[in-house]
């Protein structure tokens, strides 16, 4: 896997990613807090093997609870996926981007399963437009799936992060989260 993503560090996003998420959360039945007070605490990226779709997961704190929102960024809308659309933003360098709940995007689902199954990691570094390279953010790793262990290909992204370990899952995506609660390993997704 390519472990380096290219980002446009000086780009302007209208609305911002946070503004999109705040608006989207207000429309979600499962979110009971005040979306206006969310604070981003971490993020990580995967790389689309075809180089067409941006894949990023944002982690937010809301009233002491940490949850994640995996997102994909596309130049064109996904066919008939109105339900998964978080919103549309204008990127000063890339133009219009359609932002989706990544759980509705086949590119994200395929890459998430691959990372878990193969014991791979998220993007480790990002290339900036000026040619410099910096660490990508949160440390992520798939556990791999042991040879001979059957899976049905069912992916579950853990929305609200807890201390649950999901030991029964054949494969997991683990992350090292550093926040007000300290440094801890959290389960971000499972493959059954």
XYZ file of C-alpha atoms in Angstrom:
192
model
C 0.000 0.000 0.000
C 1.074 3.559 -0.590
C 1.562 4.969 2.863
C 1.702 8.588 1.826
C -1.249 10.789 0.968
C -0.996 14.100 -0.826
C -2.800 16.934 0.891
C -3.273 20.559 -0.078
C -2.247 22.204 3.187
C -2.938 25.761 2.074
C -6.339 25.003 0.576
C -9.497 26.702 1.733
C -12.583 24.538 2.304
C -16.042 26.096 2.166
C -17.772 25.034 4.310
C -15.076 23.545 6.545
C -15.041 19.838 7.359
C -16.155 20.629 10.897
C -19.058 22.769 9.666
C -20.201 19.919 7.409
C -20.022 17.444 10.286
C -21.901 19.746 12.679
C -24.719 20.155 10.142
C -24.790 16.412 9.401
C -24.812 15.417 13.094
C -27.829 17.643 13.703
C -29.733 15.419 11.221
C -28.675 12.085 12.770
C -31.134 10.310 15.073
C -28.320 8.521 16.916
C -26.528 11.721 17.951
C -28.096 13.186 21.082
C -25.536 15.838 22.036
C -25.068 19.401 20.875
C -23.164 19.212 17.575
C -21.995 22.808 17.973
C -19.661 21.850 20.839
C -17.812 18.961 19.193
C -14.025 19.136 19.206
C -11.828 17.225 16.771
C -9.273 15.130 18.676
C -7.675 13.009 15.937
C -7.791 11.942 12.301
C -6.334 9.316 10.014
C -6.356 8.552 6.296
C -6.386 5.617 3.934
C -5.286 5.831 0.305
C -7.581 4.834 -2.552
C -5.502 2.476 -4.744
C -6.942 4.227 -7.826
C -6.100 7.693 -6.481
C -9.596 9.062 -7.103
C -11.291 9.084 -3.702
C -10.045 10.853 -0.579
C -10.542 8.705 2.527
C -10.330 10.292 5.975
C -11.697 9.452 9.407
C -12.250 12.289 11.856
C -12.537 11.641 15.592
C -14.461 14.082 17.746
C -15.075 14.586 21.449
C -18.603 15.503 22.474
C -19.295 15.895 26.190
C -16.475 13.498 27.096
C -17.420 10.839 24.548
C -15.173 10.151 21.542
C -16.777 9.073 18.282
C -15.529 8.690 14.736
C -16.914 9.736 11.386
C -15.250 8.055 8.403
C -15.646 10.211 5.288
C -14.852 10.010 1.613
C -14.265 12.938 -0.715
C -15.260 12.576 -4.366
C -15.132 14.821 -7.441
C -18.455 13.372 -8.657
C -21.458 12.199 -6.649
C -21.951 8.510 -5.936
C -24.851 7.172 -7.987
C -28.134 7.423 -6.077
C -26.466 7.719 -2.654
C -28.430 10.600 -1.195
C -28.610 8.932 2.239
C -24.831 8.750 2.603
C -24.134 12.320 1.492
C -22.789 14.375 4.390
C -22.578 17.499 2.259
C -20.809 19.313 -0.538
C -17.804 21.559 -0.099
C -15.678 23.732 -2.333
C -11.964 23.006 -2.219
C -9.883 25.980 -3.402
C -7.514 23.712 -5.372
C -9.607 20.663 -6.279
C -13.020 22.234 -6.843
C -16.320 20.724 -5.745
C -16.046 17.735 -3.394
C -18.945 15.481 -2.460
C -18.425 14.302 1.108
C -19.936 10.940 2.050
C -20.431 8.855 5.145
C -17.728 6.364 4.194
C -19.832 3.410 5.336
C -21.856 3.978 2.146
C -18.791 4.179 -0.124
C -17.482 0.942 -1.672
C -13.935 2.349 -2.001
C -13.708 2.929 1.757
C -15.252 -0.428 2.617
C -12.807 -2.302 0.367
C -9.780 -0.457 1.761
C -10.919 -0.858 5.381
C -11.361 -4.605 4.897
C -7.970 -4.879 3.180
C -6.148 -2.986 5.952
C -7.725 -5.169 8.645
C -7.299 -8.450 6.756
C -3.670 -7.805 5.750
C -2.578 -6.256 9.050
C -1.674 -3.028 7.282
C -1.653 0.540 8.589
C -3.252 3.830 7.699
C -1.279 6.489 5.859
C 1.890 7.136 7.852
C 2.984 10.394 6.218
C 1.440 13.091 4.072
C 3.109 15.021 1.281
C 2.470 18.732 1.317
C 2.291 20.844 -1.826
C 5.652 22.437 -1.018
C 7.295 19.000 -1.230
C 7.738 18.536 2.509
C 6.529 15.443 4.340
C 4.960 15.252 7.797
C 3.486 12.515 10.015
C -0.132 11.779 9.127
C -1.646 11.774 12.593
C -3.201 8.964 14.586
C -1.382 5.615 14.557
C -3.603 2.900 13.069
C -3.057 -0.794 12.380
C -5.067 -3.781 11.278
C -4.610 -6.967 13.282
C -4.690 -9.242 10.251
C -6.813 -12.361 10.015
C -5.151 -15.630 10.955
C -4.769 -18.188 8.184
C -7.661 -20.622 8.140
C -9.990 -18.307 10.076
C -13.215 -17.770 8.172
C -14.850 -14.371 7.878
C -18.125 -13.428 6.244
C -16.812 -10.036 5.155
C -19.044 -8.115 7.563
C -17.474 -4.815 8.614
C -18.545 -2.828 11.641
C -17.143 0.617 12.339
C -17.264 1.388 16.046
C -19.001 4.766 16.136
C -18.667 5.547 19.849
C -15.249 4.524 21.147
C -15.238 2.592 24.417
C -12.978 0.120 26.196
C -14.705 -2.802 24.418
C -12.028 -5.058 22.864
C -14.166 -7.145 20.437
C -11.890 -10.138 21.061
C -14.319 -12.462 19.242
C -13.811 -10.656 15.916
C -11.381 -12.386 13.513
C -9.916 -9.007 12.532
C -9.840 -5.536 14.070
C -8.640 -2.042 13.247
C -6.826 -0.582 16.257
C -5.787 2.984 16.905
C -3.643 4.809 19.437
C -5.764 7.681 20.716
C -4.214 10.544 22.648
C -6.780 12.829 24.260
C -7.743 14.317 27.635
C -8.180 10.769 28.989
C -4.530 9.985 28.197
C -3.100 7.554 25.656
C -5.064 4.400 24.962
C -5.569 1.775 22.321
C -9.095 1.751 20.907
C -10.918 -0.578 18.537
C -12.073 1.423 15.518
C -13.563 -1.336 13.351
C -14.048 -5.091 13.276
C -14.190 -7.671 10.510
C -16.359 -10.711 11.145
